[in-house]
PDB file of C-alpha atoms in Angstrom:
ATOM      1  CA  MET A   1      40.579  71.289  49.502  1.00  0.00           C
ATOM      2  CA  SER A   2      39.987  73.016  52.829  1.00  0.00           C
ATOM      3  CA  GLN A   3      42.618  75.155  54.508  1.00  0.00           C
ATOM      4  CA  GLU A   4      42.571  72.752  57.459  1.00  0.00           C
ATOM      5  CA  LEU A   5      43.792  69.855  55.286  1.00  0.00           C
ATOM      6  CA  VAL A   6      46.644  71.743  53.669  1.00  0.00           C
ATOM      7  CA  ALA A   7      47.794  73.550  56.801  1.00  0.00           C
ATOM      8  CA  THR A   8      51.245  72.403  57.903  1.00  0.00           C
ATOM      9  CA  PRO A   9      51.413  71.181  61.526  1.00  0.00           C
ATOM     10  CA  HIS A  10      53.930  73.076  63.636  1.00  0.00           C
ATOM     11  CA  SER A  11      54.928  70.542  66.263  1.00  0.00           C
ATOM     12  CA  TYR A  12      57.111  67.483  65.682  1.00  0.00           C
ATOM     13  CA  ASP A  13      54.503  65.218  67.287  1.00  0.00           C
ATOM     14  CA  GLU A  14      51.870  66.461  64.866  1.00  0.00           C
ATOM     15  CA  LEU A  15      54.131  65.735  61.917  1.00  0.00           C
ATOM     16  CA  LEU A  16      54.719  62.195  63.157  1.00  0.00           C
ATOM     17  CA  ASP A  17      50.995  61.678  63.685  1.00  0.00           C
ATOM     18  CA  ARG A  18      50.365  62.698  60.076  1.00  0.00           C
ATOM     19  CA  LEU A  19      53.065  60.317  58.829  1.00  0.00           C
ATOM     20  CA  ASP A  20      51.640  57.513  60.949  1.00  0.00           C
ATOM     21  CA  HIS A  21      48.197  58.095  59.448  1.00  0.00           C
ATOM     22  CA  ILE A  22      49.677  57.967  55.927  1.00  0.00           C
ATOM     23  CA  LYS A  23      51.553  54.757  56.788  1.00  0.00           C
ATOM     24  CA  LYS A  24      48.358  53.048  57.932  1.00  0.00           C
ATOM     25  CA  GLU A  25      46.513  54.193  54.824  1.00  0.00           C
ATOM     26  CA  TYR A  26      49.368  52.956  52.612  1.00  0.00           C
ATOM     27  CA  ARG A  27      49.176  49.512  54.195  1.00  0.00           C
ATOM     28  CA  ARG A  28      45.425  49.360  53.561  1.00  0.00           C
ATOM     29  CA  VAL A  29      45.855  50.389  49.919  1.00  0.00           C
ATOM     30  CA  ASP A  30      48.749  47.947  49.442  1.00  0.00           C
ATOM     31  CA  GLN A  31      46.732  45.080  50.926  1.00  0.00           C
ATOM     32  CA  ARG A  32      43.752  45.831  48.660  1.00  0.00           C
ATOM     33  CA  TYR A  33      46.073  45.964  45.645  1.00  0.00           C
ATOM     34  CA  ARG A  34      47.655  42.606  46.441  1.00  0.00           C
ATOM     35  CA  LEU A  35      44.315  40.939  47.037  1.00  0.00           C
ATOM     36  CA  ALA A  36      43.044  42.271  43.695  1.00  0.00           C
ATOM     37  CA  LEU A  37      46.229  41.067  41.983  1.00  0.00           C
ATOM     38  CA  TYR A  38      45.973  37.617  43.568  1.00  0.00           C
ATOM     39  CA  GLN A  39      42.338  37.364  42.520  1.00  0.00           C
ATOM     40  CA  MET A  40      43.321  38.098  38.914  1.00  0.00           C
ATOM     41  CA  PHE A  41      45.950  35.364  39.095  1.00  0.00           C
ATOM     42  CA  ALA A  42      43.323  32.969  40.474  1.00  0.00           C
ATOM     43  CA  ASP A  43      40.901  33.816  37.657  1.00  0.00           C
ATOM     44  CA  ALA A  44      43.653  33.337  35.067  1.00  0.00           C
ATOM     45  CA  MET A  45      44.604  29.997  36.630  1.00  0.00           C
ATOM     46  CA  SER A  46      40.981  28.859  36.448  1.00  0.00           C
ATOM     47  CA  ILE A  47      40.796  29.702  32.741  1.00  0.00           C
ATOM     48  CA  ALA A  48      44.193  28.125  32.054  1.00  0.00           C
ATOM     49  CA  THR A  49      43.033  24.923  33.742  1.00  0.00           C
ATOM     50  CA  ALA A  50      39.923  24.816  31.562  1.00  0.00           C
ATOM     51  CA  ILE A  51      41.993  25.372  28.421  1.00  0.00           C
ATOM     52  CA  GLU A  52      44.524  22.752  29.464  1.00  0.00           C
ATOM     53  CA  ALA A  53      41.803  20.119  29.851  1.00  0.00           C
ATOM     54  CA  ASP A  54      40.952  20.272  26.147  1.00  0.00           C
ATOM     55  CA  ARG A  55      43.703  19.280  23.731  1.00  0.00           C
ATOM     56  CA  GLU A  56      42.376  21.294  20.812  1.00  0.00           C
ATOM     57  CA  ARG A  57      41.881  24.468  22.849  1.00  0.00           C
ATOM     58  CA  LYS A  58      45.283  23.961  24.505  1.00  0.00           C
ATOM     59  CA  ASP A  59      47.103  23.712  21.162  1.00  0.00           C
ATOM     60  CA  GLN A  60      45.210  26.710  19.808  1.00  0.00           C
ATOM     61  CA  PHE A  61      45.969  28.868  22.845  1.00  0.00           C
ATOM     62  CA  LEU A  62      49.646  27.934  23.033  1.00  0.00           C
ATOM     63  CA  LYS A  63      50.032  28.725  19.346  1.00  0.00           C
ATOM     64  CA  SER A  64      48.326  32.106  19.755  1.00  0.00           C
ATOM     65  CA  VAL A  65      50.697  33.076  22.586  1.00  0.00           C
ATOM     66  CA  GLY A  66      53.755  31.594  20.892  1.00  0.00           C
ATOM     67  CA  GLN A  67      54.468  28.942  23.534  1.00  0.00           C
ATOM     68  CA  LYS A  68      54.988  25.199  23.282  1.00  0.00           C
ATOM     69  CA  SER A  69      53.917  23.438  26.450  1.00  0.00           C
ATOM     70  CA  ASP A  70      52.838  25.241  29.624  1.00  0.00           C
ATOM     71  CA  VAL A  71      49.347  26.748  29.482  1.00  0.00           C
ATOM     72  CA  VAL A  72      49.640  28.483  32.875  1.00  0.00           C
ATOM     73  CA  TYR A  73      52.883  30.185  31.857  1.00  0.00           C
ATOM     74  CA  ALA A  74      51.270  31.155  28.547  1.00  0.00           C
ATOM     75  CA  ALA A  75      48.287  32.597  30.441  1.00  0.00           C
ATOM     76  CA  MET A  76      50.620  34.684  32.627  1.00  0.00           C
ATOM     77  CA  ILE A  77      52.360  35.995  29.508  1.00  0.00           C
ATOM     78  CA  PHE A  78      48.977  36.781  27.960  1.00  0.00           C
ATOM     79  CA  ILE A  79      47.432  38.675  30.898  1.00  0.00           C
ATOM     80  CA  THR A  80      50.617  40.650  31.688  1.00  0.00           C
ATOM     81  CA  ASP A  81      51.389  41.267  27.998  1.00  0.00           C
ATOM     82  CA  ALA A  82      54.932  40.146  28.765  1.00  0.00           C
ATOM     83  CA  LYS A  83      57.221  40.920  25.835  1.00  0.00           C
ATOM     84  CA  SER A  84      60.628  41.596  27.376  1.00  0.00           C
ATOM     85  CA  GLU A  85      62.846  38.893  28.835  1.00  0.00           C
ATOM     86  CA  GLU A  86      62.434  40.364  32.332  1.00  0.00           C
ATOM     87  CA  ALA A  87      58.645  40.463  32.019  1.00  0.00           C
ATOM     88  CA  ARG A  88      58.611  36.823  30.906  1.00  0.00           C
ATOM     89  CA  LYS A  89      60.741  35.833  33.876  1.00  0.00           C
ATOM     90  CA  LYS A  90      58.128  37.410  36.148  1.00  0.00           C
ATOM     91  CA  ALA A  91      55.397  35.564  34.281  1.00  0.00           C
ATOM     92  CA  SER A  92      57.369  32.361  34.782  1.00  0.00           C
ATOM     93  CA  LYS A  93      57.611  32.985  38.536  1.00  0.00           C
ATOM     94  CA  ALA A  94      53.882  33.579  38.761  1.00  0.00           C
ATOM     95  CA  ALA A  95      53.182  30.372  36.827  1.00  0.00           C
ATOM     96  CA  ARG A  96      55.503  28.326  39.019  1.00  0.00           C
ATOM     97  CA  ALA A  97      53.969  29.746  42.185  1.00  0.00           C
ATOM     98  CA  LEU A  98      50.428  28.968  41.004  1.00  0.00           C
ATOM     99  CA  ARG A  99      51.382  25.455  39.894  1.00  0.00           C
ATOM    100  CA  TYR A 100      53.048  24.833  43.235  1.00  0.00           C
ATOM    101  CA  LEU A 101      49.974  25.978  45.151  1.00  0.00           C
ATOM    102  CA  VAL A 102      47.542  23.854  43.167  1.00  0.00           C
ATOM    103  CA  ASP A 103      49.584  20.764  42.244  1.00  0.00           C
ATOM    104  CA  ARG A 104      51.931  20.443  45.221  1.00  0.00           C
ATOM    105  CA  ILE A 105      50.111  21.992  48.185  1.00  0.00           C
ATOM    106  CA  GLY A 106      46.647  21.033  46.914  1.00  0.00           C
ATOM    107  CA  VAL A 107      45.001  24.459  47.079  1.00  0.00           C
ATOM    108  CA  SER A 108      41.766  24.821  45.122  1.00  0.00           C
ATOM    109  CA  VAL A 109      41.660  27.538  42.475  1.00  0.00           C
ATOM    110  CA  ASP A 110      38.971  29.407  44.429  1.00  0.00           C
ATOM    111  CA  ASN A 111      41.292  29.646  47.441  1.00  0.00           C
ATOM    112  CA  ILE A 112      44.355  30.902  45.561  1.00  0.00           C
ATOM    113  CA  PRO A 113      44.143  34.556  46.738  1.00  0.00           C
ATOM    114  CA  GLU A 114      44.045  33.585  50.407  1.00  0.00           C
ATOM    115  CA  ALA A 115      46.718  30.907  49.919  1.00  0.00           C
ATOM    116  CA  LEU A 116      49.060  33.379  48.200  1.00  0.00           C
ATOM    117  CA  GLN A 117      48.768  35.668  51.206  1.00  0.00           C
ATOM    118  CA  LYS A 118      49.225  32.828  53.676  1.00  0.00           C
ATOM    119  CA  HIS A 119      52.345  31.482  51.978  1.00  0.00           C
ATOM    120  CA  GLY A 120      54.101  34.815  51.485  1.00  0.00           C
ATOM    121  CA  GLY A 121      53.226  35.741  47.903  1.00  0.00           C
ATOM    122  CA  ILE A 122      54.482  34.904  44.434  1.00  0.00           C
ATOM    123  CA  GLN A 123      58.195  35.342  45.136  1.00  0.00           C
ATOM    124  CA  LYS A 124      58.358  33.000  48.138  1.00  0.00           C
ATOM    125  CA  LEU A 125      56.254  30.314  46.463  1.00  0.00           C
ATOM    126  CA  ALA A 126      58.343  30.486  43.283  1.00  0.00           C
ATOM    127  CA  GLN A 127      61.459  29.992  45.424  1.00  0.00           C
ATOM    128  CA  LEU A 128      59.900  26.987  47.157  1.00  0.00           C
ATOM    129  CA  ALA A 129      58.860  25.537  43.805  1.00  0.00           C
ATOM    130  CA  ALA A 130      62.397  25.919  42.473  1.00  0.00           C
ATOM    131  CA  LEU A 131      63.926  24.274  45.541  1.00  0.00           C
ATOM    132  CA  ASN A 132      61.452  21.422  45.867  1.00  0.00           C
ATOM    133  CA  ASP A 133      60.980  20.717  42.189  1.00  0.00           C
ATOM    134  CA  PRO A 134      63.769  22.228  40.062  1.00  0.00           C
ATOM    135  CA  ARG A 135      63.229  22.119  36.351  1.00  0.00           C
ATOM    136  CA  ARG A 136      65.286  19.736  34.247  1.00  0.00           C
ATOM    137  CA  LYS A 137      68.201  21.216  32.375  1.00  0.00           C
ATOM    138  CA  SER A 138      67.121  22.538  29.023  1.00  0.00           C
ATOM    139  CA  PRO A 139      68.733  21.305  25.799  1.00  0.00           C
ATOM    140  CA  PRO A 140      71.100  23.665  23.957  1.00  0.00           C
ATOM    141  CA  ILE A 141      69.267  26.782  22.810  1.00  0.00           C
ATOM    142  CA  ALA A 142      69.032  27.115  19.072  1.00  0.00           C
ATOM    143  CA  PRO A 143      70.167  30.404  17.503  1.00  0.00           C
ATOM    144  CA  GLY A 144      67.335  32.931  17.435  1.00  0.00           C
ATOM    145  CA  SER A 145      65.134  31.013  19.873  1.00  0.00           C
ATOM    146  CA  ASN A 146      63.354  32.690  22.793  1.00  0.00           C
ATOM    147  CA  THR A 147      65.332  31.880  25.960  1.00  0.00           C
ATOM    148  CA  ALA A 148      62.340  32.366  28.252  1.00  0.00           C
ATOM    149  CA  GLU A 149      60.256  29.997  26.116  1.00  0.00           C
ATOM    150  CA  GLN A 150      63.101  27.474  25.959  1.00  0.00           C
ATOM    151  CA  GLY A 151      63.438  27.568  29.725  1.00  0.00           C
ATOM    152  CA  GLU A 152      59.752  26.792  30.173  1.00  0.00           C
ATOM    153  CA  ALA A 153      59.505  24.050  27.540  1.00  0.00           C
ATOM    154  CA  ASP A 154      60.115  21.371  30.135  1.00  0.00           C
ATOM    155  CA  HIS A 155      58.229  23.242  32.867  1.00  0.00           C
ATOM    156  CA  PHE A 156      56.294  20.670  34.900  1.00  0.00           C
ATOM    157  CA  ASP A 157      55.275  17.028  34.889  1.00  0.00           C
ATOM    158  CA  VAL A 158      52.623  16.410  37.552  1.00  0.00           C
ATOM    159  CA  ARG A 159      53.403  12.741  38.083  1.00  0.00           C
ATOM    160  CA  HIS A 160      57.105  13.473  38.423  1.00  0.00           C
ATOM    161  CA  ARG A 161      56.368  16.148  41.028  1.00  0.00           C
ATOM    162  CA  LYS A 162      54.314  13.795  43.175  1.00  0.00           C
ATOM    163  CA  GLU A 163      57.032  11.148  43.124  1.00  0.00           C
ATOM    164  CA  ARG A 164      59.836  13.513  44.126  1.00  0.00           C
ATOM    165  CA  LYS A 165      60.877  13.662  47.744  1.00  0.00           C
ATOM    166  CA  PRO A 166      60.482  17.224  49.083  1.00  0.00           C
ATOM    167  CA  VAL A 167      63.616  19.077  50.093  1.00  0.00           C
ATOM    168  CA  PHE A 168      62.011  20.212  53.337  1.00  0.00           C
ATOM    169  CA  ASP A 169      61.300  16.783  54.821  1.00  0.00           C
ATOM    170  CA  ARG A 170      63.427  17.749  57.806  1.00  0.00           C
ATOM    171  CA  GLN A 171      63.272  21.142  59.455  1.00  0.00           C
ATOM    172  CA  VAL A 172      65.263  22.042  62.546  1.00  0.00           C
ATOM    173  CA  GLN A 173      64.117  24.752  64.921  1.00  0.00           C
ATOM    174  CA  ILE A 174      66.940  26.429  66.792  1.00  0.00           C
ATOM    175  CA  ALA A 175      67.203  28.951  69.605  1.00  0.00           C
ATOM    176  CA  LEU A 176      69.467  31.880  68.771  1.00  0.00           C
ATOM    177  CA  PRO A 177      70.756  34.908  70.659  1.00  0.00           C
ATOM    178  CA  PRO A 178      68.803  38.093  69.799  1.00  0.00           C
ATOM    179  CA  LYS A 179      71.623  39.475  67.639  1.00  0.00           C
ATOM    180  CA  LEU A 180      71.817  36.357  65.438  1.00  0.00           C
ATOM    181  CA  ARG A 181      68.025  36.084  65.349  1.00  0.00           C
ATOM    182  CA  ALA A 182      67.906  39.632  63.985  1.00  0.00           C
ATOM    183  CA  LYS A 183      70.300  38.612  61.190  1.00  0.00           C
ATOM    184  CA  LEU A 184      67.983  35.754  60.217  1.00  0.00           C
ATOM    185  CA  ASP A 185      64.958  38.046  60.220  1.00  0.00           C
ATOM    186  CA  ASP A 186      66.695  40.293  57.668  1.00  0.00           C
ATOM    187  CA  LEU A 187      67.150  37.441  55.186  1.00  0.00           C
ATOM    188  CA  ALA A 188      64.665  36.578  52.462  1.00  0.00           C
ATOM    189  CA  ASP A 189      62.852  33.254  52.576  1.00  0.00           C
ATOM    190  CA  SER A 190      64.988  30.335  51.302  1.00  0.00           C
ATOM    191  CA  THR A 191      68.221  32.329  51.425  1.00  0.00           C
ATOM    192  CA  ALA A 192      71.218  29.961  51.526  1.00  0.00           C
ATOM    193  CA  ILE A 193      73.237  30.544  54.689  1.00  0.00           C
ATOM    194  CA  LYS A 194      76.452  29.393  56.355  1.00  0.00           C
ATOM    195  CA  ILE A 195      76.325  28.785  60.109  1.00  0.00           C
ATOM    196  CA  ILE A 196      79.541  28.954  62.124  1.00  0.00           C
ATOM    197  CA  GLY A 197      79.589  27.443  65.578  1.00  0.00           C
ATOM    198  CA  PHE A 198      80.828  24.694  67.865  1.00  0.00           C
ATOM    199  CA  VAL A 199      79.379  21.296  68.693  1.00  0.00           C
ATOM    200  CA  ARG A 200      79.097  20.730  72.433  1.00  0.00           C
ATOM    201  CA  VAL A 201      78.772  17.143  73.708  1.00  0.00           C
ATOM    202  CA  PRO A 202      78.365  17.177  77.510  1.00  0.00           C
ATOM    203  CA  THR A 203      78.804  13.767  79.141  1.00  0.00           C
ATOM    204  CA  GLY A 204      75.497  11.918  79.306  1.00  0.00           C
ATOM    205  CA  GLU A 205      73.576  14.706  77.502  1.00  0.00           C
ATOM    206  CA  GLN A 206      72.361  15.378  73.977  1.00  0.00           C
ATOM    207  CA  PRO A 207      74.790  17.200  71.644  1.00  0.00           C
ATOM    208  CA  THR A 208      74.152  20.915  71.179  1.00  0.00           C
ATOM    209  CA  ILE A 209      75.503  23.569  68.820  1.00  0.00           C
ATOM    210  CA  GLU A 210      76.843  26.864  70.081  1.00  0.00           C
ATOM    211  CA  PHE A 211      76.259  29.355  67.257  1.00  0.00           C
ATOM    212  CA  GLN A 212      78.792  32.084  66.595  1.00  0.00           C
ATOM    213  CA  ASP A 213      77.726  33.650  63.316  1.00  0.00           C
ATOM    214  CA  ILE A 214      75.285  33.362  60.394  1.00  0.00           C
ATOM    215  CA  THR A 215      76.244  34.549  56.905  1.00  0.00           C
ATOM    216  CA  ALA A 216      74.239  34.675  53.679  1.00  0.00           C
ATOM    217  CA  LEU A 217      76.087  32.821  50.929  1.00  0.00           C
ATOM    218  CA  SER A 218      77.204  34.654  47.821  1.00  0.00           C
ATOM    219  CA  GLY A 219      74.377  35.093  45.340  1.00  0.00           C
ATOM    220  CA  SER A 220      71.636  34.917  47.973  1.00  0.00           C
ATOM    221  CA  SER A 221      69.452  37.959  48.344  1.00  0.00           C
ATOM    222  CA  ALA A 222      68.771  39.518  51.724  1.00  0.00           C
ATOM    223  CA  GLN A 223      65.799  41.366  50.326  1.00  0.00           C
ATOM    224  CA  GLU A 224      62.732  39.918  48.668  1.00  0.00           C
ATOM    225  CA  GLU A 225      61.665  41.042  45.256  1.00  0.00           C
ATOM    226  CA  ASN A 226      58.825  43.504  45.386  1.00  0.00           C
ATOM    227  CA  GLU A 227      55.628  42.189  43.861  1.00  0.00           C
ATOM    228  CA  ASP A 228      54.273  45.639  42.961  1.00  0.00           C
ATOM    229  CA  ASP A 229      55.516  45.299  39.371  1.00  0.00           C
ATOM    230  CA  TRP A 230      54.007  41.883  38.482  1.00  0.00           C
ATOM    231  CA  GLY A 231      51.858  43.620  35.912  1.00  0.00           C
ATOM    232  CA  ASP A 232      54.800  44.979  33.905  1.00  0.00           C
TER     233      ASP A 232
END
């Protein structure tokens, strides 16, 4: 390594310029990583779809992975080598996100990488899937059974999904003061919130709402889960 590269800049502006260069390089590396990860998910989804189309291959694959019903979830477990409960939860999120893209939004398998980027990644899509199509309650878990497997046993029924009415049929766009808008920007997608304000009904005009405060409800996360550890 040349002396020029390791030399420490003396001025504050030079230090900031170096940090800015590293930040830009980090973003490029992070984007390449995510695209590569999304492409692997797309390839796995393609294979899972092919396996799912053949009853014999489906039964054989599910048995080899130790699952009962969902081939996509089993494929996520297989490619991530998910053994711990936490790793299987991540595999479940990835499976739900992929199912939601293909079965609900109608994205082709070839376009999964771009669609994952467009829709905010695995975490956001898994949240949307959970809100729009929550899984049925599982039966009591038998002693010694795998809780992650039990939770996925009733994972998805395509016909049921198409018949369900989406949660987001009605969306309301609102104008907020900069301070309240900043609070919204800090919240993760699909965070449950409580809005405090007053209804104003001027004579002869449409009702309006004067917002006073926005608060994330207990249990909602203001930060999104990082996707850097999907391969754990």
